[in-house]
Amino acid sequence: MGAVLEARGLVKAFGARRAVDEVDIAVEAGEVVGLLGPNGAGKTTTISMIAGVLRPDSGTVHVDGLDIRSGPAARARLGLVTQWLTLYHDISGRENLEFWGRMHDVPRKRLRAAVDRALADVGLHDRADDRVDTYSGGMQRRLNIAVALMHDPALLVLDEPCVGVDPQSRNAIFELVEARRDGGVAVLYTTHYMEEAERLCDRVGIIDAGRVIEEGAPAELIARLAGGTSLRIRVTDPAEHEKAVKVLAGIKGLRGVTTGDGAVCVRSKGSDPHIAAVVAELLDAGITPSSIDLDTPSLEDVFLELTGKALRD
Amino acid sequence: MLVGLVLPVVLTVLIAAAFSREESFAMRLGITATGDTLSARVVVPGYAEDPVELIPFNDRAAASAAVESGHVDAAVVVGGPAPAVIVNGYRPVPARVARAIAYLSAEDAARAGSHVQLVSAGGKIRPLDYFAISMTILFLTFLIWGAVRSFQEEKEGRMLARLAATPSRPHEILAGKYGAMFALGLVQVGVLIAVSGLVFGVNWGQPLLVAVLALATVGAALGVASILVTVPVRPERRALIGMVSMFLLAVLGGQFFPPEGLPDVFDRIARFTPNGQALFGFTNLAALGKASTFGTIAEPLAVMSAVACVGILLGVVSARRAFEIGDGAAK
Ligand SMILES: Nc1ncnc2c1ncn2[C@@H]1O[C@H](COP(=O)(O)OP(=O)(O)OP(=O)(O)O)[C@@H](O)[C@H]1O
Ligand SMILES: [Mg+2]
């Protein structure tokens, strides 16, 4: 089965600067693909071209094999959650969804059910009839997500949907995305939150300055690029540091043993930190570790490794 | 709803009440008679104490020229096949007096056995009618301004860009938006016409012509608002600037005081404003009643349609740009 979303060679320049530079993205049914990048990386610009609301300078976007700019049929397959709120504040949440449902050509007969389902999906059914300007920021965000769910799109595109949402609601949103994914929806998800990408995405593209510089499954990227897990080991007697370093250097699968801060640090090559081996060797040598801290690398480290800069300024 | 309907009705009542005393104006009337001279028994009901000066002219042309030049306020042609009233522009009180004179002289003539017919009802319009019309136009402009302003916010808030990602086509979306604003305006005008008719007995004139003029008036209000909203100011200032401009237009259009007794220059300025044209159109329809024809509203229709076309075109073009996220609306 071909990809639901197939974007090839997308380029968009604003003036002399290329905001998006030769970006390819494919998302299959039942897959969540993340686009991870800092502010100004070109995520929204990419998504706008994918949604057909921004004309690319070059490149193509196909949804279910249809060119997104070919007309209503292609756009009907796509649900877009914009980074900005697209809500009318002086009417109720339900009325907003009814409006967006009509704009998405949801048949009159199914409209009520679609609204109820979307409201339940984002956990707003009990506030559905209140005016949107009485909602909290996080509730408005959730309603903004519901806008894209009204017509059961085959492709769900979310542009930083969790900005300003509390952890509890964020979890609800993750679950919602996962449920849709399990139902066979293709999901494209942009964020600059590592945790979101790691938790949610089957594959991640890392975008910086308009280019996708790496892509792969989060665990694979971390293993390949972030240099494994690191352990910080404290021993009872600081005098034994030298000895500990020598012992640890002999263990296969570890690299870069260093001391400092009253601790010995080792990094593993893969994702296995070799804790058992480390403890066993130390005890064998008569050294008693008093504490071991495990430092798991994240996409944050991947990003740091790739660009030499932190993801959030 | 409150701003759209209740407030306008209440304010119209208040303002109309303030002006509802029948006012009288000192005036000069030109009289021209072809057969017997005008009977001295002419009495003008309601204006008995007012100095109505009767100046005889030799013929219709001379009387007409005197009206044109402002030497007299109105003229009555009696004694011919039919009496006629000559007024220049919207002059309700002189027109009414002249009409009364024409009518009385017609009765005289009828009694004398000659066949006389009244061709025109002349201007019969009360200050109350005038203000009912004026306030209807005023509230329409404010209602439409509000709608256009929130449409502008949708463009800037990139609501249109999001709409462009739905299966709806841009021209459908725009037609829906402008259609809704048009309908909103028409409903308000319709309600105000109905209420003022029922409560104050305002007679707006021939329904078909009133409807045509109402359409053009709503279009012109849309046009003016669409032009005003493009003035590049911060959104917070926009509301204020719009209100001030609209009040200014209302003043220039003569919506707060009838042109009676004002120098003609105001009359001429008013003709350059779409709301002033709407006022001319509606008051003429009300004043002329059954005698009005399409020609009565030709000038207001032409001016207002032009304003409507220019403004709406401008709005549509800027909306078309707002459908593209990156190209129109900056962050
Ligand atoms: N309409 C525009 N005109 C000019 N430049 C633009 C426009 N839209 C975006 N840009 C520029 O393109 C680049 C990418 O912007 P974009 O909004 O796609 O970034 P982003 O990854 O979504 O960032 P964020 O995380 O802040 O949302 C930025 O440098 C931005 O300034
Ligand atoms: Mg963005």
XYZ file of C-alpha atoms and ligand atoms in Angstrom:
676
model
C 0.000 0.000 0.000
C 1.361 3.401 -0.971
C 1.893 6.248 1.437
C -1.134 8.366 2.340
C 1.016 11.466 2.269
C 3.730 11.793 -0.302
C 5.531 15.136 -0.355
C 8.516 15.494 -2.630
C 11.132 18.169 -3.078
C 9.202 20.934 -1.317
C 10.852 24.324 -1.609
C 9.577 27.679 -0.399
C 11.587 30.853 -0.256
C 10.531 34.115 1.350
C 12.629 36.712 -0.395
C 16.164 35.440 -0.545
C 15.830 33.009 2.351
C 14.740 29.458 1.750
C 12.357 28.691 4.586
C 11.914 25.159 3.279
C 14.590 23.543 1.174
C 14.023 20.246 -0.662
C 11.904 18.527 1.955
C 10.553 15.006 1.318
C 8.007 13.475 3.659
C 6.028 10.274 3.334
C 3.507 9.021 5.871
C 1.794 5.659 5.628
C -1.593 4.690 6.995
C -1.371 3.842 10.698
C 1.907 5.665 11.142
C 2.846 8.770 13.109
C 5.666 10.754 11.587
C 7.166 13.626 13.530
C 8.777 16.757 12.228
C 11.051 17.992 14.941
C 12.794 21.315 14.809
C 13.406 24.601 16.616
C 11.558 27.881 16.069
C 11.847 29.047 12.504
C 13.025 25.683 11.199
C 10.315 25.670 8.552
C 7.774 23.288 10.113
C 4.719 25.484 9.628
C 5.792 26.465 6.140
C 6.172 22.790 5.217
C 2.793 21.929 6.678
C 1.099 24.826 4.928
C 2.341 23.500 1.619
C 1.207 20.006 2.528
C -2.245 21.339 3.403
C -2.416 23.122 0.060
C -2.752 26.607 1.511
C 0.702 27.748 0.474
C 1.943 27.292 -3.045
C 5.372 25.647 -3.091
C 8.065 27.208 -5.268
C 8.710 23.673 -6.390
C 7.838 20.170 -5.297
C 4.625 18.183 -5.105
C 2.208 16.977 -2.453
C -0.055 13.985 -2.951
C -2.649 12.729 -0.501
C -4.014 9.297 -1.336
C -2.501 9.803 -4.764
C -4.321 13.099 -5.375
C -2.421 16.350 -5.856
C -3.390 18.518 -2.901
C -3.831 21.542 -5.127
C -6.079 19.655 -7.529
C -9.281 20.470 -5.701
C -11.761 19.716 -2.931
C -11.487 15.929 -3.162
C -7.841 15.971 -2.118
C -8.408 18.508 0.649
C -11.330 16.455 1.985
C -8.863 13.722 2.937
C -6.829 16.007 5.133
C -7.456 17.264 8.649
C -5.300 20.222 9.614
C -4.603 21.433 13.140
C -2.982 24.809 12.774
C -0.448 26.229 15.163
C -2.775 29.194 15.629
C -6.348 29.000 16.898
C -9.051 28.904 14.257
C -12.023 29.421 16.541
C -14.850 31.913 16.811
C -14.671 33.121 20.375
C -18.171 34.483 20.700
C -19.973 31.229 20.020
C -19.908 27.860 21.769
C -17.468 25.048 21.174
C -20.254 22.973 19.674
C -21.211 25.755 17.256
C -17.584 26.091 16.212
C -17.383 22.405 15.421
C -20.691 22.501 13.577
C -19.317 25.325 11.458
C -16.096 23.493 10.684
C -18.018 20.301 10.034
C -20.126 22.082 7.436
C -17.035 23.581 5.863
C -15.628 20.060 5.643
C -18.783 18.864 3.893
C -19.887 16.608 6.732
C -23.411 15.524 5.768
C -26.118 17.196 7.818
C -27.337 13.859 9.179
C -23.951 12.897 10.533
C -22.966 16.342 11.780
C -24.318 16.000 15.300
C -22.667 12.638 15.859
C -19.374 13.892 14.430
C -19.436 16.909 16.737
C -20.198 14.772 19.788
C -17.441 12.353 18.942
C -14.858 15.065 18.392
C -15.878 16.777 21.634
C -15.508 13.506 23.522
C -12.159 12.857 21.831
C -10.724 16.092 23.178
C -12.558 15.843 26.502
C -14.708 18.922 26.086
C -18.194 17.434 26.014
C -19.113 18.950 29.375
C -18.179 22.451 28.225
C -19.506 22.082 24.698
C -22.250 24.671 25.032
C -20.157 27.357 26.712
C -18.759 30.217 24.716
C -15.198 29.632 23.586
C -13.931 32.816 25.230
C -14.789 31.260 28.591
C -12.436 28.343 27.858
C -8.917 28.174 29.251
C -6.032 28.371 26.801
C -5.521 24.621 26.945
C -9.203 23.960 26.318
C -9.132 26.226 23.281
C -6.121 24.286 22.013
C -8.038 21.052 22.388
C -11.061 22.455 20.584
C -8.697 23.594 17.844
C -7.621 19.984 17.451
C -11.221 18.792 17.308
C -11.742 21.069 14.296
C -9.605 18.701 12.227
C -11.402 15.546 13.345
C -14.904 16.356 12.145
C -14.683 14.632 8.785
C -12.602 11.554 9.648
C -9.609 12.500 7.519
C -7.234 9.864 6.177
C -4.337 12.191 6.943
C -4.126 14.178 10.158
C -1.616 17.005 10.187
C -0.926 18.642 13.537
C 1.279 21.710 13.899
C 2.536 21.936 17.484
C -0.847 21.007 18.917
C 0.300 20.755 22.520
C 1.736 24.216 23.039
C 0.362 25.547 26.306
C -1.491 22.359 27.198
C -1.105 20.886 30.692
C 0.476 17.412 31.011
C -2.862 15.743 31.677
C -4.539 17.153 28.593
C -1.410 16.500 26.641
C -1.714 12.848 27.511
C -5.314 12.901 26.374
C -4.177 14.377 23.065
C -1.493 11.705 22.679
C -4.067 9.038 23.316
C -6.354 10.587 20.784
C -3.617 10.660 18.162
C -2.705 7.067 18.970
C -6.315 5.975 18.707
C -6.657 7.569 15.291
C -3.381 6.032 14.220
C -4.572 2.611 15.348
C -7.664 3.232 13.270
C -5.448 3.529 10.201
C -5.045 7.296 9.994
C -1.712 8.657 8.774
C -0.440 11.328 11.157
C 2.101 14.075 10.596
C 3.022 15.814 13.814
C 5.327 18.779 14.267
C 6.784 19.765 17.570
C 9.809 21.164 19.254
C 9.171 19.036 22.314
C 11.433 15.994 22.351
C 9.234 14.063 24.761
C 6.322 14.342 22.363
C 8.302 13.072 19.403
C 9.819 10.201 21.382
C 6.533 9.172 22.888
C 4.365 9.447 19.820
C 6.305 9.083 16.623
C 7.184 5.959 14.711
C 9.581 8.003 12.663
C 11.015 11.462 13.151
C 12.473 13.898 10.670
C 14.765 16.442 12.208
C 14.418 19.773 10.470
C 16.702 22.716 10.821
C 16.945 25.823 8.659
C 14.501 24.380 6.165
C 16.260 21.073 5.640
C 15.501 17.620 6.984
C 18.927 16.683 8.259
C 18.194 13.245 9.685
C 15.350 10.839 9.865
C 14.532 7.511 11.419
C 12.831 5.894 14.388
C 13.516 7.873 17.590
C 15.358 4.968 19.277
C 17.427 4.364 16.196
C 18.401 8.020 15.892
C 19.356 8.139 19.534
C 21.424 4.996 19.309
C 23.112 6.104 16.137
C 23.722 9.727 16.915
C 23.571 10.442 20.612
C 26.437 8.184 21.650
C 24.697 5.761 23.965
C 23.747 5.942 27.612
C 26.032 7.339 30.238
C 26.556 6.203 33.820
C 27.837 8.335 36.694
C 29.295 6.160 39.365
C 30.263 7.317 42.848
C 32.471 5.084 44.944
C 32.806 5.096 48.718
C 36.485 5.940 48.726
C 37.556 8.702 46.299
C 41.086 7.310 46.403
C 39.845 4.348 44.416
C 38.900 6.500 41.397
C 42.046 5.675 39.448
C 41.576 1.998 40.024
C 37.908 2.181 39.018
C 38.775 3.907 35.755
C 41.246 1.147 34.919
C 38.740 -1.585 35.719
C 35.931 0.031 33.725
C 38.125 0.691 30.704
C 38.451 -3.087 30.352
C 34.719 -3.653 29.894
C 33.591 -4.260 26.328
C 30.840 -2.034 25.039
C 31.852 1.010 27.061
C 33.810 3.988 25.889
C 35.105 7.280 27.155
C 35.700 6.666 30.832
C 36.300 9.963 32.614
C 36.492 11.247 36.155
C 35.330 14.498 37.570
C 32.949 15.984 40.089
C 33.847 13.209 42.497
C 32.402 10.608 40.154
C 33.460 8.304 37.366
C 31.552 8.652 34.114
C 31.263 6.011 31.462
C 29.342 6.051 28.235
C 28.083 2.947 26.543
C 28.326 2.530 22.802
C 24.803 1.218 22.330
C 21.628 1.778 24.235
C 22.508 -0.970 26.774
C 24.267 0.732 29.696
C 25.913 -2.531 30.878
C 25.038 -1.804 34.512
C 25.382 -5.425 35.615
C 28.879 -5.739 34.137
C 29.969 -2.431 35.621
C 28.811 -3.352 39.116
C 30.229 -6.902 38.929
C 33.679 -5.758 37.748
C 33.881 -3.068 40.390
C 32.910 -5.455 43.181
C 35.405 -8.023 41.879
C 38.120 -5.389 42.134
C 37.050 -4.652 45.708
C 35.477 -1.272 44.897
C 32.039 -0.545 46.301
C 29.907 1.835 44.238
C 27.833 4.060 46.499
C 25.536 5.394 43.760
C 24.957 5.022 40.058
C 23.069 7.586 37.971
C 21.724 6.611 34.602
C 21.617 9.330 31.979
C 19.519 8.264 28.984
C 20.172 10.329 25.895
C 17.213 11.828 24.112
C 16.376 13.347 20.787
C 17.566 16.532 22.417
C 21.061 15.045 22.395
C 20.550 13.914 18.817
C 19.677 17.431 17.868
C 22.625 18.843 19.773
C 24.877 16.372 18.058
C 23.533 17.226 14.611
C 23.375 20.990 14.777
C 25.649 21.877 17.624
C 22.844 23.879 19.190
C 20.149 23.273 21.729
C 16.621 22.815 20.450
C 15.046 25.414 22.648
C 16.752 28.714 23.071
C -29.027 41.074 18.023
C -29.111 43.813 20.631
C -26.848 46.108 18.682
C -28.415 45.131 15.398
C -32.076 45.605 16.144
C -33.102 46.667 19.639
C -30.732 49.574 20.004
C -31.536 51.081 16.603
C -35.266 50.912 17.262
C -34.960 52.467 20.718
C -32.669 55.247 19.527
C -34.848 55.940 16.521
C -37.818 56.374 18.841
C -35.888 58.721 21.112
C -34.484 60.851 18.342
C -37.732 60.930 16.464
C -39.548 61.945 19.644
C -37.156 64.841 20.080
C -38.019 66.096 16.615
C -41.590 65.020 16.414
C -43.013 68.501 17.015
C -44.047 69.631 13.589
C -41.609 72.345 12.797
C -42.369 75.316 10.719
C -40.160 77.410 8.564
C -40.486 80.891 7.264
C -40.681 80.565 3.534
C -41.449 82.235 0.336
C -43.715 80.559 -2.143
C -43.911 81.370 -5.757
C -47.372 81.352 -7.314
C -48.115 81.285 -10.942
C -51.618 81.167 -12.346
C -52.641 80.933 -15.924
C -56.348 81.576 -15.671
C -57.924 83.411 -12.774
C -55.504 84.559 -10.180
C -55.201 82.586 -7.032
C -58.078 82.865 -4.659
C -57.308 84.900 -1.566
C -58.973 82.252 0.563
C -55.905 80.043 0.618
C -55.345 78.684 4.070
C -52.446 76.442 4.871
C -53.426 74.099 7.667
C -50.944 74.032 10.487
C -49.025 76.966 9.159
C -51.579 79.636 9.874
C -49.266 81.701 12.005
C -46.300 81.314 9.739
C -45.428 83.993 7.294
C -46.116 82.441 3.939
C -45.318 85.062 1.430
C -46.948 84.619 -1.955
C -45.057 86.021 -4.902
C -46.721 85.943 -8.294
C -44.755 84.967 -11.391
C -45.758 85.357 -14.942
C -45.268 81.824 -16.100
C -44.067 78.424 -15.107
C -40.549 78.963 -16.437
C -40.042 82.072 -14.338
C -41.332 80.311 -11.216
C -39.138 77.344 -11.921
C -36.075 79.582 -12.363
C -36.828 81.299 -9.078
C -36.989 77.933 -7.320
C -33.711 76.890 -8.928
C -31.949 80.035 -7.835
C -33.296 79.726 -4.318
C -35.202 82.998 -4.569
C -38.322 81.120 -3.506
C -38.615 77.863 -1.587
C -41.254 76.275 -3.736
C -43.690 77.150 -6.459
C -47.228 76.095 -7.240
C -48.522 76.106 -10.771
C -52.305 76.481 -10.783
C -54.984 77.117 -13.310
C -53.529 74.996 -16.078
C -54.720 71.525 -16.967
C -53.327 70.345 -13.641
C -51.738 72.071 -10.676
C -48.099 71.212 -10.058
C -45.605 71.750 -7.305
C -42.032 72.788 -8.049
C -39.403 72.206 -5.394
C -35.685 71.892 -5.696
C -34.284 68.803 -4.027
C -35.598 67.507 -0.759
C -37.608 70.350 0.787
C -40.347 68.683 2.767
C -41.992 71.637 4.447
C -42.198 74.026 1.499
C -43.283 71.117 -0.648
C -46.043 70.329 1.752
C -47.279 73.867 1.926
C -47.126 74.185 -1.836
C -49.002 70.963 -2.172
C -51.719 72.188 0.153
C -52.075 75.321 -1.919
C -52.191 73.336 -5.115
C -54.779 71.047 -3.661
C -56.984 73.865 -2.443
C -56.797 75.599 -5.756
C -57.658 72.361 -7.453
C -60.754 72.103 -5.281
C -61.593 75.647 -6.173
C -61.280 74.814 -9.804
C -63.343 71.676 -9.397
C -66.067 73.633 -7.725
C -65.972 76.055 -10.581
C -66.576 73.151 -12.902
C -63.251 72.840 -14.636
C -61.403 69.574 -14.841
C -58.303 69.619 -12.619
C -56.097 66.740 -11.701
C -53.385 66.456 -9.080
C -50.316 64.999 -10.756
C -48.008 64.844 -7.832
C -48.581 64.417 -4.173
C -45.639 66.700 -3.631
C -43.429 66.343 -0.605
C -45.201 65.046 2.391
C -42.743 63.944 4.942
C -42.590 64.553 8.637
C -39.393 65.048 10.672
C -40.269 61.731 12.239
C -40.190 60.043 8.827
C -36.944 61.746 8.072
C -35.272 60.500 11.228
C -36.674 57.013 10.920
C -35.035 56.811 7.494
C -31.831 58.453 8.623
C -31.403 56.253 11.679
C -32.103 53.134 9.647
C -29.227 54.048 7.341
C -26.989 54.993 10.251
C -27.511 51.731 12.103
C -27.096 49.765 8.933
C -23.683 51.321 8.347
C -22.595 50.477 11.889
C -23.877 46.927 11.720
C -22.130 46.285 8.412
C -18.964 47.952 9.672
C -18.882 45.531 12.582
C -19.360 42.557 10.275
C -16.694 43.698 7.822
C -14.296 44.414 10.657
C -14.629 40.900 12.045
C -14.205 39.535 8.527
C -10.969 41.506 8.349
C -9.887 39.976 11.653
C -10.557 36.562 10.168
C -8.254 37.393 7.306
C -5.542 38.606 9.620
C -6.068 35.821 12.143
C -5.526 33.423 9.248
C -8.991 31.948 9.638
C -9.319 32.200 5.869
C -6.068 30.320 5.406
C -7.476 27.517 7.521
C -10.722 27.616 5.562
C -8.668 27.195 2.416
C -7.572 23.807 3.723
C -11.184 22.566 3.775
C -12.916 21.108 0.745
C -14.843 24.383 0.349
C -13.666 26.472 -2.569
C -12.450 30.034 -2.021
C -15.210 31.557 -4.116
C -17.810 29.586 -2.166
C -16.348 30.805 1.086
C -16.293 34.418 -0.096
C -19.796 34.197 -1.508
C -20.924 32.769 1.828
C -19.251 35.546 3.779
C -20.546 38.409 1.672
C -23.934 36.742 1.301
C -24.253 36.480 5.065
C -23.274 40.116 5.578
C -25.729 41.192 2.894
C -28.512 39.166 4.467
C -27.710 40.578 7.884
C -28.004 44.130 6.564
C -31.216 43.416 4.683
C -32.828 41.857 7.738
C -31.961 44.880 9.838
C -33.291 47.320 7.264
C -36.407 45.200 6.803
C -37.115 45.107 10.507
C -36.571 48.842 10.930
C -38.853 49.578 7.979
C -41.532 47.312 9.414
C -41.240 48.663 12.945
C -41.160 52.312 11.923
C -44.127 51.689 9.666
C -46.182 49.960 12.328
C -45.243 52.103 15.298
C -44.841 55.568 13.784
C -46.820 55.148 10.645
C -43.811 55.965 8.516
C -44.710 55.359 4.924
C -41.557 54.395 3.098
C -43.105 54.542 -0.333
C -43.449 52.039 -3.126
C -42.336 48.648 -1.816
C -40.524 47.559 -4.974
C -38.487 50.745 -5.269
C -37.799 50.712 -1.522
C -36.544 47.134 -1.820
C -34.266 47.975 -4.745
C -32.900 50.985 -2.916
C -32.418 48.926 0.261
C -30.344 46.405 -1.679
C -28.137 49.139 -3.056
C -27.858 50.746 0.370
C -26.684 47.522 2.009
C -24.222 47.069 -0.866
C -22.914 50.595 -0.415
C -22.546 50.075 3.341
C -20.535 46.932 2.592
C -18.481 48.877 0.081
C -17.715 51.777 2.406
C -16.810 49.433 5.273
C -14.607 47.315 3.007
C -12.733 50.417 1.909
C -12.398 51.812 5.436
C -11.121 48.527 6.802
C -8.118 48.595 4.472
C -6.771 51.727 6.189
C -3.503 50.376 7.564
C -3.768 50.797 11.321
C -3.349 48.477 14.242
C -6.459 46.378 14.840
C -7.133 48.097 18.184
C -7.313 51.498 16.503
C -9.380 50.223 13.621
C -12.649 50.132 15.545
C -12.224 53.738 16.647
C -11.194 55.010 13.238
C -14.132 53.266 11.638
C -16.610 54.752 14.104
C -15.242 58.259 13.671
C -15.244 57.975 9.877
C -18.760 56.686 9.874
C -20.023 59.492 12.090
C -18.257 61.976 9.874
C -19.903 60.476 6.816
C -23.255 60.603 8.597
C -22.765 64.294 9.377
C -21.683 65.086 5.827
C -24.531 63.007 4.462
C -26.966 65.170 6.410
C -28.175 62.331 8.584
C -28.417 64.361 11.768
C -30.253 67.405 10.475
C -32.659 67.767 7.627
C -31.296 69.976 4.876
C -34.053 72.490 5.634
C -32.646 75.882 6.370
C -29.076 74.866 5.673
C -27.042 76.457 2.929
C -27.155 74.487 -0.309
C -23.511 73.570 -0.053
C -24.402 70.923 2.531
C -26.858 69.499 0.130
C -24.165 69.245 -2.501
C -21.662 67.647 -0.143
C -24.254 65.108 0.922
C -24.651 64.009 -2.671
C -21.051 62.861 -2.663
C -21.597 60.482 0.243
C -23.246 57.118 -0.307
C -25.230 57.460 2.898
C -26.371 60.918 1.816
C -27.533 59.392 -1.453
C -29.379 56.675 0.424
C -31.091 59.359 2.465
C -32.094 61.293 -0.679
C -33.381 58.141 -2.252
C -35.480 56.996 0.690
C -36.823 60.430 1.603
C -37.793 61.065 -2.000
C -39.567 57.730 -2.156
C -41.353 58.519 1.094
C -42.228 62.035 0.030
C -43.408 61.188 -3.442
C -45.262 58.045 -2.489
C -47.176 56.645 -5.427
C -45.819 59.304 -7.730
C -42.269 57.995 -7.473
C -40.718 56.212 -10.405
C -37.478 54.414 -11.022
C -36.056 57.793 -11.992
C -36.604 58.982 -8.430
C -33.859 56.681 -7.204
C -31.660 56.553 -10.318
C -28.928 58.802 -8.958
C -28.732 57.146 -5.511
C -28.702 53.748 -7.174
C -25.865 54.675 -9.520
C -23.692 56.226 -6.821
C -24.263 53.487 -4.274
C -23.772 50.652 -6.738
C -20.449 52.152 -7.765
C -19.307 52.376 -4.136
C -20.515 48.833 -3.510
C -18.614 47.442 -6.494
C -15.353 49.187 -5.688
C -15.415 48.286 -2.002
C -16.486 44.672 -2.379
C -13.955 44.119 -5.143
C -11.257 45.479 -2.867
C -12.411 43.180 -0.062
C -12.472 40.144 -2.324
C -8.995 40.817 -3.674
C -7.498 41.169 -0.214
C -9.369 38.063 0.931
C -7.977 36.097 -1.999
C -4.530 36.927 -0.741
C -5.412 35.865 2.799
C -6.197 32.386 1.506
C -2.489 31.858 1.027
C -0.831 31.555 4.406
C 2.644 32.727 3.677
C 2.033 35.325 1.053
C -0.604 37.577 2.512
C -0.826 37.495 6.250
C 2.377 38.043 8.127
C 2.701 36.394 11.492
N 4.979 34.866 5.401
C 6.279 34.861 5.614
N 7.046 35.841 5.117
C 8.382 35.836 5.309
N 9.029 34.907 6.004
C 8.332 33.888 6.524
C 6.920 33.822 6.363
N 6.467 32.703 6.993
C 7.561 32.134 7.517
N 8.669 32.825 7.236
C 10.033 32.478 7.630
O 10.268 31.153 7.287
C 11.020 30.509 8.274
C 10.283 29.260 8.738
O 9.109 29.645 9.409
P 8.092 28.596 9.990
O 6.927 29.327 10.515
O 7.820 27.564 8.964
O 8.902 27.959 11.176
P 8.436 26.889 12.262
O 9.371 25.751 12.184
O 7.018 26.597 12.114
O 8.714 27.674 13.603
P 7.898 27.667 14.983
O 8.402 26.543 15.798
O 8.280 28.973 15.601
O 6.467 27.591 14.662
C 11.242 31.518 9.370
O 12.526 32.062 9.208
C 10.202 32.548 9.125
O 10.657 33.806 9.532
Mg 5.434 26.796 13.271
